[in-house]
PDB file of C-alpha atoms in Angstrom:
ATOM      1  CA  UNK A 786     -12.849  -5.541  23.392  1.00 89.00           C
ATOM      2  CA  UNK A 787     -13.594  -7.301  20.100  1.00 89.00           C
ATOM      3  CA  UNK A 788     -12.170  -6.498  16.677  1.00 90.00           C
ATOM      4  CA  UNK A 789     -14.671  -6.964  13.848  1.00 90.00           C
ATOM      5  CA  UNK A 790     -14.093  -6.687  10.094  1.00 87.00           C
ATOM      6  CA  UNK A 791     -17.640  -5.588   9.234  1.00 86.00           C
ATOM      7  CA  UNK A 792     -17.308  -6.135   5.479  1.00 84.00           C
ATOM      8  CA  UNK A 793     -17.011  -9.866   6.099  1.00 77.00           C
ATOM      9  CA  UNK A 794     -13.952 -10.263   3.883  1.00 70.00           C
ATOM     10  CA  UNK A 795     -10.544  -8.926   2.904  1.00 68.00           C
ATOM     11  CA  UNK A 796     -10.139  -6.826  -0.235  1.00 70.00           C
ATOM     12  CA  UNK A 797      -7.339  -4.842  -1.811  1.00 74.00           C
ATOM     13  CA  UNK A 798      -9.555  -2.236  -3.460  1.00 81.00           C
ATOM     14  CA  UNK A 799      -9.825   1.098  -1.703  1.00 87.00           C
ATOM     15  CA  UNK A 800     -13.557   1.205  -1.290  1.00 89.00           C
ATOM     16  CA  UNK A 801     -16.017   0.176   1.368  1.00 90.00           C
ATOM     17  CA  UNK A 802     -17.913  -2.995   0.613  1.00 89.00           C
ATOM     18  CA  UNK A 803     -21.420  -3.672   1.883  1.00 91.00           C
ATOM     19  CA  UNK A 804     -21.330  -3.789   5.673  1.00 92.00           C
ATOM     20  CA  UNK A 805     -22.752  -7.009   7.077  1.00 91.00           C
ATOM     21  CA  UNK A 806     -25.431  -6.778   9.775  1.00 93.00           C
ATOM     22  CA  UNK A 807     -23.562  -9.067  12.172  1.00 92.00           C
ATOM     23  CA  UNK A 808     -21.855  -6.240  14.059  1.00 94.00           C
ATOM     24  CA  UNK A 809     -25.140  -4.478  14.801  1.00 96.00           C
ATOM     25  CA  UNK A 810     -26.963  -7.733  15.616  1.00 96.00           C
ATOM     26  CA  UNK A 811     -24.289  -8.844  18.102  1.00 95.00           C
ATOM     27  CA  UNK A 812     -24.118  -5.437  19.796  1.00 96.00           C
ATOM     28  CA  UNK A 813     -27.866  -4.839  20.030  1.00 97.00           C
ATOM     29  CA  UNK A 814     -28.639  -8.430  21.009  1.00 96.00           C
ATOM     30  CA  UNK A 815     -26.050  -8.366  23.788  1.00 96.00           C
ATOM     31  CA  UNK A 816     -27.307  -5.033  25.114  1.00 96.00           C
ATOM     32  CA  UNK A 817     -30.929  -6.184  24.905  1.00 96.00           C
ATOM     33  CA  UNK A 818     -30.097  -9.274  26.982  1.00 95.00           C
ATOM     34  CA  UNK A 819     -28.675  -6.955  29.638  1.00 96.00           C
ATOM     35  CA  UNK A 820     -31.423  -4.276  29.600  1.00 94.00           C
ATOM     36  CA  UNK A 821     -29.095  -1.927  27.683  1.00 96.00           C
ATOM     37  CA  UNK A 822     -26.961  -1.316  30.773  1.00 95.00           C
ATOM     38  CA  UNK A 823     -23.606  -2.631  29.515  1.00 95.00           C
ATOM     39  CA  UNK A 824     -22.514   0.629  27.924  1.00 94.00           C
ATOM     40  CA  UNK A 825     -21.311  -1.027  24.713  1.00 96.00           C
ATOM     41  CA  UNK A 826     -19.771   1.247  22.073  1.00 97.00           C
ATOM     42  CA  UNK A 827     -18.777   0.567  18.484  1.00 97.00           C
ATOM     43  CA  UNK A 828     -15.545   2.326  17.524  1.00 96.00           C
ATOM     44  CA  UNK A 829     -15.314   2.848  13.748  1.00 96.00           C
ATOM     45  CA  UNK A 830     -11.731   2.841  12.438  1.00 95.00           C
ATOM     46  CA  UNK A 831     -10.673   3.421   8.832  1.00 93.00           C
ATOM     47  CA  UNK A 832      -7.597   1.563   7.547  1.00 90.00           C
ATOM     48  CA  UNK A 833      -5.863   3.230   4.613  1.00 91.00           C
ATOM     49  CA  UNK A 834      -2.968   1.244   3.119  1.00 88.00           C
ATOM     50  CA  UNK A 835      -0.423   3.022   0.951  1.00 87.00           C
ATOM     51  CA  UNK A 836       0.444  -0.259  -0.816  1.00 83.00           C
ATOM     52  CA  UNK A 837      -1.465  -3.182   0.739  1.00 76.00           C
ATOM     53  CA  UNK A 838       0.716  -5.911  -0.797  1.00 71.00           C
ATOM     54  CA  UNK A 839       4.193  -4.350  -0.366  1.00 75.00           C
ATOM     55  CA  UNK A 840       6.241  -4.687   2.810  1.00 75.00           C
ATOM     56  CA  UNK A 841       7.656  -1.589   4.449  1.00 80.00           C
ATOM     57  CA  UNK A 842       4.894   0.696   3.186  1.00 86.00           C
ATOM     58  CA  UNK A 843       2.679   2.848   5.332  1.00 90.00           C
ATOM     59  CA  UNK A 844      -0.737   2.435   6.932  1.00 92.00           C
ATOM     60  CA  UNK A 845      -2.818   5.397   8.073  1.00 94.00           C
ATOM     61  CA  UNK A 846      -5.503   4.651  10.652  1.00 95.00           C
ATOM     62  CA  UNK A 847      -8.198   7.145  11.571  1.00 94.00           C
ATOM     63  CA  UNK A 848     -10.670   6.601  14.386  1.00 95.00           C
ATOM     64  CA  UNK A 849     -14.137   8.097  14.306  1.00 95.00           C
ATOM     65  CA  UNK A 850     -16.696   9.024  16.942  1.00 95.00           C
ATOM     66  CA  UNK A 851     -17.817   5.973  18.984  1.00 97.00           C
ATOM     67  CA  UNK A 852     -21.397   4.802  18.423  1.00 97.00           C
ATOM     68  CA  UNK A 853     -23.274   4.219  21.707  1.00 97.00           C
ATOM     69  CA  UNK A 854     -25.357   1.089  21.159  1.00 97.00           C
ATOM     70  CA  UNK A 855     -27.901   2.083  23.842  1.00 97.00           C
ATOM     71  CA  UNK A 856     -28.946   4.995  21.625  1.00 97.00           C
ATOM     72  CA  UNK A 857     -30.864   2.397  19.578  1.00 97.00           C
ATOM     73  CA  UNK A 858     -32.713   0.962  22.610  1.00 97.00           C
ATOM     74  CA  UNK A 859     -36.063   2.544  21.765  1.00 96.00           C
ATOM     75  CA  UNK A 860     -35.814   1.639  18.077  1.00 96.00           C
ATOM     76  CA  UNK A 861     -34.877  -1.956  18.993  1.00 97.00           C
ATOM     77  CA  UNK A 862     -37.935  -2.278  21.247  1.00 96.00           C
ATOM     78  CA  UNK A 863     -40.210  -1.186  18.380  1.00 96.00           C
ATOM     79  CA  UNK A 864     -38.599  -3.148  15.526  1.00 97.00           C
ATOM     80  CA  UNK A 865     -35.346  -5.099  16.135  1.00 96.00           C
ATOM     81  CA  UNK A 866     -34.772  -5.741  12.416  1.00 96.00           C
ATOM     82  CA  UNK A 867     -35.124  -2.060  11.495  1.00 97.00           C
ATOM     83  CA  UNK A 868     -32.871  -1.074  14.426  1.00 97.00           C
ATOM     84  CA  UNK A 869     -30.172  -3.432  13.157  1.00 97.00           C
ATOM     85  CA  UNK A 870     -30.455  -1.941   9.684  1.00 97.00           C
ATOM     86  CA  UNK A 871     -30.262   1.618  11.005  1.00 97.00           C
ATOM     87  CA  UNK A 872     -27.203   0.904  13.176  1.00 97.00           C
ATOM     88  CA  UNK A 873     -25.546  -0.861  10.224  1.00 97.00           C
ATOM     89  CA  UNK A 874     -26.207   2.209   8.071  1.00 96.00           C
ATOM     90  CA  UNK A 875     -24.602   4.423  10.736  1.00 97.00           C
ATOM     91  CA  UNK A 876     -21.547   2.158  10.820  1.00 96.00           C
ATOM     92  CA  UNK A 877     -21.325   2.444   7.044  1.00 96.00           C
ATOM     93  CA  UNK A 878     -21.443   6.246   6.956  1.00 96.00           C
ATOM     94  CA  UNK A 879     -18.967   6.443   9.848  1.00 96.00           C
ATOM     95  CA  UNK A 880     -16.450   4.259   8.042  1.00 95.00           C
ATOM     96  CA  UNK A 881     -16.894   6.055   4.728  1.00 94.00           C
ATOM     97  CA  UNK A 882     -15.775   9.271   6.440  1.00 94.00           C
ATOM     98  CA  UNK A 883     -12.605   7.590   7.717  1.00 95.00           C
ATOM     99  CA  UNK A 884     -11.212   5.987   4.564  1.00 93.00           C
ATOM    100  CA  UNK A 885     -10.605   6.358   0.848  1.00 93.00           C
ATOM    101  CA  UNK A 886     -13.874   5.089  -0.556  1.00 92.00           C
ATOM    102  CA  UNK A 887     -13.520   5.026  -4.339  1.00 93.00           C
ATOM    103  CA  UNK A 888     -16.520   4.337  -6.567  1.00 91.00           C
ATOM    104  CA  UNK A 889     -14.958   1.441  -8.487  1.00 91.00           C
ATOM    105  CA  UNK A 890     -11.676  -0.116  -9.597  1.00 90.00           C
ATOM    106  CA  UNK A 891     -11.271   2.360 -12.466  1.00 93.00           C
ATOM    107  CA  UNK A 892     -11.568   5.340 -10.126  1.00 95.00           C
ATOM    108  CA  UNK A 893      -9.151   3.719  -7.693  1.00 93.00           C
ATOM    109  CA  UNK A 894      -6.659   3.414 -10.559  1.00 93.00           C
ATOM    110  CA  UNK A 895      -7.090   7.091 -11.480  1.00 95.00           C
ATOM    111  CA  UNK A 896      -6.638   8.142  -7.879  1.00 95.00           C
ATOM    112  CA  UNK A 897      -3.504   6.035  -7.471  1.00 94.00           C
ATOM    113  CA  UNK A 898      -1.858   7.577 -10.541  1.00 95.00           C
ATOM    114  CA  UNK A 899      -2.665  11.119  -9.443  1.00 96.00           C
ATOM    115  CA  UNK A 900      -1.586  10.679  -5.831  1.00 95.00           C
ATOM    116  CA  UNK A 901       1.650   8.975  -6.951  1.00 94.00           C
ATOM    117  CA  UNK A 902       2.611  11.967  -9.093  1.00 95.00           C
ATOM    118  CA  UNK A 903       2.099  14.350  -6.194  1.00 95.00           C
ATOM    119  CA  UNK A 904       3.908  12.079  -3.725  1.00 94.00           C
ATOM    120  CA  UNK A 905       6.881  11.648  -6.080  1.00 94.00           C
ATOM    121  CA  UNK A 906       7.225  15.412  -6.480  1.00 93.00           C
ATOM    122  CA  UNK A 907       6.366  16.449  -2.930  1.00 93.00           C
ATOM    123  CA  UNK A 908       6.571  13.563  -0.437  1.00 94.00           C
ATOM    124  CA  UNK A 909       4.407  14.034   2.636  1.00 95.00           C
ATOM    125  CA  UNK A 910       4.099  12.232   5.978  1.00 94.00           C
ATOM    126  CA  UNK A 911       1.463   9.528   5.981  1.00 94.00           C
ATOM    127  CA  UNK A 912      -1.278  11.646   7.593  1.00 94.00           C
ATOM    128  CA  UNK A 913      -0.792  14.608   5.238  1.00 95.00           C
ATOM    129  CA  UNK A 914      -0.505  12.239   2.271  1.00 95.00           C
ATOM    130  CA  UNK A 915      -3.839  10.684   3.235  1.00 95.00           C
ATOM    131  CA  UNK A 916      -5.545  14.092   3.471  1.00 95.00           C
ATOM    132  CA  UNK A 917      -4.141  15.162   0.099  1.00 96.00           C
ATOM    133  CA  UNK A 918      -5.293  11.913  -1.495  1.00 96.00           C
ATOM    134  CA  UNK A 919      -8.720  12.301   0.071  1.00 95.00           C
ATOM    135  CA  UNK A 920      -8.971  15.781  -1.464  1.00 95.00           C
ATOM    136  CA  UNK A 921      -8.028  14.355  -4.871  1.00 96.00           C
ATOM    137  CA  UNK A 922     -10.719  11.696  -4.510  1.00 96.00           C
ATOM    138  CA  UNK A 923     -13.281  14.351  -3.637  1.00 95.00           C
ATOM    139  CA  UNK A 924     -12.333  16.215  -6.820  1.00 95.00           C
ATOM    140  CA  UNK A 925     -12.636  13.054  -8.922  1.00 96.00           C
ATOM    141  CA  UNK A 926     -16.106  12.311  -7.576  1.00 95.00           C
ATOM    142  CA  UNK A 927     -17.257  15.869  -8.190  1.00 95.00           C
ATOM    143  CA  UNK A 928     -15.887  15.797 -11.729  1.00 95.00           C
ATOM    144  CA  UNK A 929     -17.560  12.449 -12.416  1.00 95.00           C
ATOM    145  CA  UNK A 930     -20.915  13.771 -11.167  1.00 95.00           C
ATOM    146  CA  UNK A 931     -20.796  17.226 -12.796  1.00 95.00           C
ATOM    147  CA  UNK A 932     -18.801  16.601 -15.973  1.00 95.00           C
ATOM    148  CA  UNK A 933     -18.792  12.956 -17.093  1.00 95.00           C
ATOM    149  CA  UNK A 934     -17.133  13.870 -20.404  1.00 96.00           C
ATOM    150  CA  UNK A 935     -14.317  15.711 -18.622  1.00 94.00           C
ATOM    151  CA  UNK A 936     -13.934  12.803 -16.209  1.00 95.00           C
ATOM    152  CA  UNK A 937     -13.546  10.359 -19.097  1.00 96.00           C
ATOM    153  CA  UNK A 938     -11.063  12.677 -20.788  1.00 95.00           C
ATOM    154  CA  UNK A 939      -8.974  12.748 -17.613  1.00 96.00           C
ATOM    155  CA  UNK A 940      -9.089   8.950 -17.475  1.00 96.00           C
ATOM    156  CA  UNK A 941      -7.983   8.716 -21.106  1.00 96.00           C
ATOM    157  CA  UNK A 942      -5.098  11.135 -20.560  1.00 96.00           C
ATOM    158  CA  UNK A 943      -3.859   9.207 -17.531  1.00 96.00           C
ATOM    159  CA  UNK A 944      -4.095   5.992 -19.555  1.00 95.00           C
ATOM    160  CA  UNK A 945      -2.103   7.612 -22.370  1.00 95.00           C
ATOM    161  CA  UNK A 946       0.573   8.820 -19.944  1.00 96.00           C
ATOM    162  CA  UNK A 947       0.864   5.396 -18.335  1.00 95.00           C
ATOM    163  CA  UNK A 948       1.033   3.668 -21.725  1.00 95.00           C
ATOM    164  CA  UNK A 949       3.846   5.974 -22.808  1.00 94.00           C
ATOM    165  CA  UNK A 950       5.844   5.092 -19.713  1.00 94.00           C
ATOM    166  CA  UNK A 951       5.236   1.361 -20.025  1.00 94.00           C
ATOM    167  CA  UNK A 952       6.088   1.338 -23.731  1.00 94.00           C
ATOM    168  CA  UNK A 953       9.503   2.868 -23.033  1.00 94.00           C
ATOM    169  CA  UNK A 954      10.021   0.989 -19.727  1.00 94.00           C
ATOM    170  CA  UNK A 955      10.015   4.197 -17.706  1.00 95.00           C
ATOM    171  CA  UNK A 956       8.294   5.203 -14.468  1.00 95.00           C
ATOM    172  CA  UNK A 957       6.673   8.311 -13.070  1.00 96.00           C
ATOM    173  CA  UNK A 958       9.211   8.285 -10.241  1.00 93.00           C
ATOM    174  CA  UNK A 959      11.915   8.588 -12.890  1.00 94.00           C
ATOM    175  CA  UNK A 960      10.204  11.520 -14.612  1.00 94.00           C
ATOM    176  CA  UNK A 961       9.815  13.187 -11.232  1.00 93.00           C
ATOM    177  CA  UNK A 962      13.568  12.878 -10.618  1.00 90.00           C
ATOM    178  CA  UNK A 963      14.524  14.388 -13.970  1.00 85.00           C
ATOM    179  CA  UNK A 964      16.882  16.843 -12.255  1.00 84.00           C
ATOM    180  CA  UNK A 965      18.145  14.515  -9.559  1.00 77.00           C
ATOM    181  CA  UNK A 966      21.561  12.909  -9.241  1.00 76.00           C
ATOM    182  CA  UNK A 967      22.238   9.214  -9.468  1.00 73.00           C
ATOM    183  CA  UNK A 968      25.743   8.917  -8.015  1.00 72.00           C
ATOM    184  CA  UNK A 969      26.644   9.902  -4.445  1.00 75.00           C
ATOM    185  CA  UNK A 970      29.628   8.930  -2.326  1.00 75.00           C
ATOM    186  CA  UNK A 971      27.743   6.336  -0.271  1.00 74.00           C
ATOM    187  CA  UNK A 972      26.667   4.292  -3.293  1.00 82.00           C
ATOM    188  CA  UNK A 973      29.915   2.297  -3.531  1.00 85.00           C
ATOM    189  CA  UNK A 974      30.181   1.108   0.117  1.00 88.00           C
ATOM    190  CA  UNK A 975      26.418   0.799   0.247  1.00 87.00           C
ATOM    191  CA  UNK A 976      26.405  -1.386  -2.868  1.00 91.00           C
ATOM    192  CA  UNK A 977      29.052  -3.694  -1.391  1.00 93.00           C
ATOM    193  CA  UNK A 978      27.134  -4.192   1.854  1.00 93.00           C
ATOM    194  CA  UNK A 979      23.852  -4.544  -0.065  1.00 93.00           C
ATOM    195  CA  UNK A 980      25.359  -7.185  -2.362  1.00 94.00           C
ATOM    196  CA  UNK A 981      26.621  -9.131   0.659  1.00 95.00           C
ATOM    197  CA  UNK A 982      23.191  -8.941   2.283  1.00 94.00           C
ATOM    198  CA  UNK A 983      21.384  -9.898  -0.908  1.00 93.00           C
ATOM    199  CA  UNK A 984      23.510 -12.990  -1.533  1.00 94.00           C
ATOM    200  CA  UNK A 985      23.160 -14.294   2.020  1.00 94.00           C
ATOM    201  CA  UNK A 986      19.416 -13.643   2.129  1.00 93.00           C
ATOM    202  CA  UNK A 987      18.584 -14.866  -1.355  1.00 92.00           C
ATOM    203  CA  UNK A 988      17.136 -18.206  -0.263  1.00 91.00           C
ATOM    204  CA  UNK A 989      15.575 -17.099   3.070  1.00 90.00           C
ATOM    205  CA  UNK A 990      13.668 -14.182   1.594  1.00 87.00           C
ATOM    206  CA  UNK A 991      13.138 -15.018  -2.062  1.00 88.00           C
ATOM    207  CA  UNK A 992      11.759 -18.500  -1.435  1.00 90.00           C
ATOM    208  CA  UNK A 993       8.527 -17.264   0.260  1.00 87.00           C
ATOM    209  CA  UNK A 994       8.012 -14.820  -2.607  1.00 84.00           C
ATOM    210  CA  UNK A 995       8.574 -17.580  -5.153  1.00 87.00           C
ATOM    211  CA  UNK A 996       6.233 -19.904  -3.262  1.00 86.00           C
ATOM    212  CA  UNK A 997       3.451 -17.309  -3.305  1.00 83.00           C
ATOM    213  CA  UNK A 998       3.792 -16.932  -7.083  1.00 84.00           C
ATOM    214  CA  UNK A 999       3.753 -20.705  -7.619  1.00 88.00           C
ATOM    215  CA  UNK A1000       0.557 -21.073  -5.583  1.00 86.00           C
ATOM    216  CA  UNK A1001      -1.110 -18.360  -7.665  1.00 83.00           C
ATOM    217  CA  UNK A1002      -3.468 -17.280  -4.899  1.00 80.00           C
ATOM    218  CA  UNK A1003      -5.757 -14.267  -5.030  1.00 77.00           C
ATOM    219  CA  UNK A1004      -3.971 -10.975  -4.349  1.00 75.00           C
ATOM    220  CA  UNK A1005      -5.758 -10.675  -0.991  1.00 73.00           C
ATOM    221  CA  UNK A1006      -3.809 -13.690   0.288  1.00 79.00           C
ATOM    222  CA  UNK A1007      -0.353 -12.851  -1.062  1.00 79.00           C
ATOM    223  CA  UNK A1008       0.948 -10.977   1.979  1.00 79.00           C
ATOM    224  CA  UNK A1009      -0.422 -13.594   4.376  1.00 82.00           C
ATOM    225  CA  UNK A1010       1.176 -16.409   2.378  1.00 85.00           C
ATOM    226  CA  UNK A1011       4.576 -14.722   2.325  1.00 84.00           C
ATOM    227  CA  UNK A1012       4.452 -13.913   6.045  1.00 86.00           C
ATOM    228  CA  UNK A1013       3.377 -17.394   7.170  1.00 89.00           C
ATOM    229  CA  UNK A1014       5.809 -19.236   4.892  1.00 90.00           C
ATOM    230  CA  UNK A1015       8.567 -16.797   5.861  1.00 89.00           C
ATOM    231  CA  UNK A1016       8.093 -17.587   9.543  1.00 92.00           C
ATOM    232  CA  UNK A1017       9.095 -21.159   8.719  1.00 92.00           C
ATOM    233  CA  UNK A1018      11.473 -20.824   5.776  1.00 92.00           C
ATOM    234  CA  UNK A1019      13.624 -17.894   6.960  1.00 92.00           C
ATOM    235  CA  UNK A1020      14.733 -19.601  10.227  1.00 93.00           C
ATOM    236  CA  UNK A1021      15.196 -22.887   8.344  1.00 94.00           C
ATOM    237  CA  UNK A1022      17.488 -21.429   5.699  1.00 94.00           C
ATOM    238  CA  UNK A1023      19.411 -19.397   8.297  1.00 94.00           C
ATOM    239  CA  UNK A1024      19.934 -22.585  10.311  1.00 95.00           C
ATOM    240  CA  UNK A1025      21.007 -24.499   7.192  1.00 94.00           C
ATOM    241  CA  UNK A1026      23.484 -21.782   6.169  1.00 94.00           C
ATOM    242  CA  UNK A1027      24.834 -21.659   9.724  1.00 94.00           C
ATOM    243  CA  UNK A1028      25.395 -25.422   9.779  1.00 94.00           C
ATOM    244  CA  UNK A1029      27.250 -25.202   6.475  1.00 94.00           C
ATOM    245  CA  UNK A1030      29.382 -22.348   7.822  1.00 94.00           C
ATOM    246  CA  UNK A1031      30.311 -24.478  10.857  1.00 94.00           C
ATOM    247  CA  UNK A1032      31.951 -27.003   8.523  1.00 93.00           C
ATOM    248  CA  UNK A1033      34.669 -24.492   7.517  1.00 92.00           C
ATOM    249  CA  UNK A1034      34.643 -22.006  10.423  1.00 92.00           C
ATOM    250  CA  UNK A1035      34.965 -22.200  14.219  1.00 93.00           C
ATOM    251  CA  UNK A1036      31.599 -22.125  15.965  1.00 90.00           C
ATOM    252  CA  UNK A1037      32.087 -18.635  17.434  1.00 90.00           C
ATOM    253  CA  UNK A1038      33.123 -17.227  14.045  1.00 93.00           C
ATOM    254  CA  UNK A1039      30.207 -18.947  12.312  1.00 93.00           C
ATOM    255  CA  UNK A1040      27.839 -17.448  14.890  1.00 93.00           C
ATOM    256  CA  UNK A1041      29.132 -13.929  14.196  1.00 93.00           C
ATOM    257  CA  UNK A1042      28.906 -14.614  10.493  1.00 94.00           C
ATOM    258  CA  UNK A1043      25.280 -15.689  10.861  1.00 94.00           C
ATOM    259  CA  UNK A1044      24.373 -12.592  12.897  1.00 94.00           C
ATOM    260  CA  UNK A1045      25.486 -10.429   9.973  1.00 95.00           C
ATOM    261  CA  UNK A1046      22.849 -11.902   7.639  1.00 94.00           C
ATOM    262  CA  UNK A1047      19.666 -10.280   8.977  1.00 94.00           C
ATOM    263  CA  UNK A1048      21.434  -6.939   9.549  1.00 94.00           C
ATOM    264  CA  UNK A1049      22.891  -6.739   6.049  1.00 95.00           C
ATOM    265  CA  UNK A1050      19.636  -8.106   4.639  1.00 93.00           C
ATOM    266  CA  UNK A1051      17.778  -5.074   6.003  1.00 93.00           C
ATOM    267  CA  UNK A1052      20.527  -2.786   4.676  1.00 93.00           C
ATOM    268  CA  UNK A1053      20.218  -4.427   1.254  1.00 94.00           C
ATOM    269  CA  UNK A1054      16.460  -3.872   1.216  1.00 91.00           C
ATOM    270  CA  UNK A1055      16.854  -0.212   2.250  1.00 91.00           C
ATOM    271  CA  UNK A1056      19.599   0.303  -0.325  1.00 92.00           C
ATOM    272  CA  UNK A1057      17.412  -0.929  -3.173  1.00 90.00           C
ATOM    273  CA  UNK A1058      14.462   1.079  -1.906  1.00 88.00           C
ATOM    274  CA  UNK A1059      16.413   4.341  -1.855  1.00 88.00           C
ATOM    275  CA  UNK A1060      18.466   3.855  -5.004  1.00 89.00           C
ATOM    276  CA  UNK A1061      15.659   2.651  -7.264  1.00 90.00           C
ATOM    277  CA  UNK A1062      14.150   6.154  -7.750  1.00 90.00           C
ATOM    278  CA  UNK A1063      17.651   7.466  -8.489  1.00 89.00           C
ATOM    279  CA  UNK A1064      18.122   4.772 -11.096  1.00 91.00           C
ATOM    280  CA  UNK A1065      14.694   5.460 -12.618  1.00 94.00           C
ATOM    281  CA  UNK A1066      15.624   9.145 -12.862  1.00 93.00           C
ATOM    282  CA  UNK A1067      18.881   8.212 -14.574  1.00 92.00           C
ATOM    283  CA  UNK A1068      16.981   6.033 -17.081  1.00 93.00           C
ATOM    284  CA  UNK A1069      14.583   8.889 -17.820  1.00 95.00           C
ATOM    285  CA  UNK A1070      17.388  11.381 -18.445  1.00 93.00           C
ATOM    286  CA  UNK A1071      19.156   8.967 -20.776  1.00 93.00           C
ATOM    287  CA  UNK A1072      15.975   8.322 -22.740  1.00 95.00           C
ATOM    288  CA  UNK A1073      14.849  11.968 -22.800  1.00 94.00           C
ATOM    289  CA  UNK A1074      18.217  13.064 -24.205  1.00 93.00           C
ATOM    290  CA  UNK A1075      17.635  10.821 -27.233  1.00 94.00           C
ATOM    291  CA  UNK A1076      13.906  11.573 -27.637  1.00 94.00           C
ATOM    292  CA  UNK A1077      13.603  15.236 -26.742  1.00 94.00           C
ATOM    293  CA  UNK A1078      10.357  15.985 -28.599  1.00 94.00           C
ATOM    294  CA  UNK A1079       8.513  12.984 -27.180  1.00 94.00           C
ATOM    295  CA  UNK A1080       9.944  13.593 -23.710  1.00 94.00           C
ATOM    296  CA  UNK A1081       8.618  17.141 -23.815  1.00 94.00           C
ATOM    297  CA  UNK A1082       5.133  15.850 -24.671  1.00 94.00           C
ATOM    298  CA  UNK A1083       5.246  13.468 -21.727  1.00 94.00           C
ATOM    299  CA  UNK A1084       6.305  16.231 -19.331  1.00 94.00           C
ATOM    300  CA  UNK A1085       3.600  18.597 -20.603  1.00 95.00           C
ATOM    301  CA  UNK A1086       0.934  15.916 -20.212  1.00 95.00           C
ATOM    302  CA  UNK A1087       2.175  15.079 -16.706  1.00 95.00           C
ATOM    303  CA  UNK A1088       1.982  18.718 -15.633  1.00 94.00           C
ATOM    304  CA  UNK A1089      -1.553  18.918 -17.004  1.00 94.00           C
ATOM    305  CA  UNK A1090      -2.564  15.858 -15.018  1.00 95.00           C
ATOM    306  CA  UNK A1091      -0.935  17.200 -11.868  1.00 92.00           C
ATOM    307  CA  UNK A1092      -2.892  20.435 -12.162  1.00 90.00           C
ATOM    308  CA  UNK A1093      -6.076  18.477 -11.417  1.00 85.00           C
ATOM    309  CA  UNK A1094      -7.222  18.961  -7.864  1.00 69.00           C
TER     310      UNK A1094
END
C-alpha cells in the first residue's frame, strides 16, 4: 500500500489543486507491465482540517469509491497518454466530492466566517460539522454563479462584521456567548493548576513556537517546524529542569516533581482552551453595555449573515 499526495505539494487553502499525472502513470504503468492482473486500486481520500495550523483541532477524513486501474486497460492499449489523463481526471472528480473545494482564497475566507458563526452557536461533531460546512459552500457557489452582485454584497457584509470586531478587539465567539457565564466554581482551582503547568512548561513548549516565528517559514511548514523542534527541545528542557531540581531536592522527589510537568501542562492547555470563549463572552458583554446602539447593529448584522444557507 502506497500513500500518494496527488497535488504534489502541501497547501493550507481548502481547495483542490491541479492533480499531477504521476499517480495515474505509476498505477497504469505497473499494471501494464503485469498484463493488468495485479488488481491495483486507487483509494481517494479527502482530508478536511478544521484548523490546519492549530494543535488539538479536528480532522475529518472521508473515503470514496476505489478506482479499479484495470478498468483503463483498453484505453491504455489505444492511447497511454490519454488513458493517464482520463484516470487523472477521475481522481480529481473523486477527490472534489470528498473535501471542501473552495473556488479561491476569498471564498475560503467567506466560508470560514460563516461556518465559525454556526459552530460557535451550535457546536457539532466533526462529521456533522463537515456536512454543514459543505452545504454552506454549496450555497456560496450557487450564489456566486446565479447572483454575483448578491455574492459580493455578502462578502462585503462579512468584511464589515469582521472589521467591527477587530476594531473593538472582540471575537465572534464572544458575541455568540453573550448570555453565557464567565465564573464557575472550578475556575479558581483550575487556574492554580493551569498557572503551575504554564510556568513549568514555558520553555519546553514556547521555545518551538518562538523558533518557528523567528525562522519566518511559509505557513505550510509551521506545524512541521514546531513538531520537529519540539521533539528535541521539549525533552531537553525537561531534562535541564530535572537536573536543576535535583540540586535542591532528593532524586525521588525531583522525579515526582518532573512527572507533574507534562500532566499539568496538558491541564493548562485545556484550561485556556475552555476558558477563552468564556472570557471573550465577558469582554463582549462589558463592551456592549457601554455601546448598546452599536452592539445592536453588530448582532443584527450577525443574524443576517447566519441566515445565509
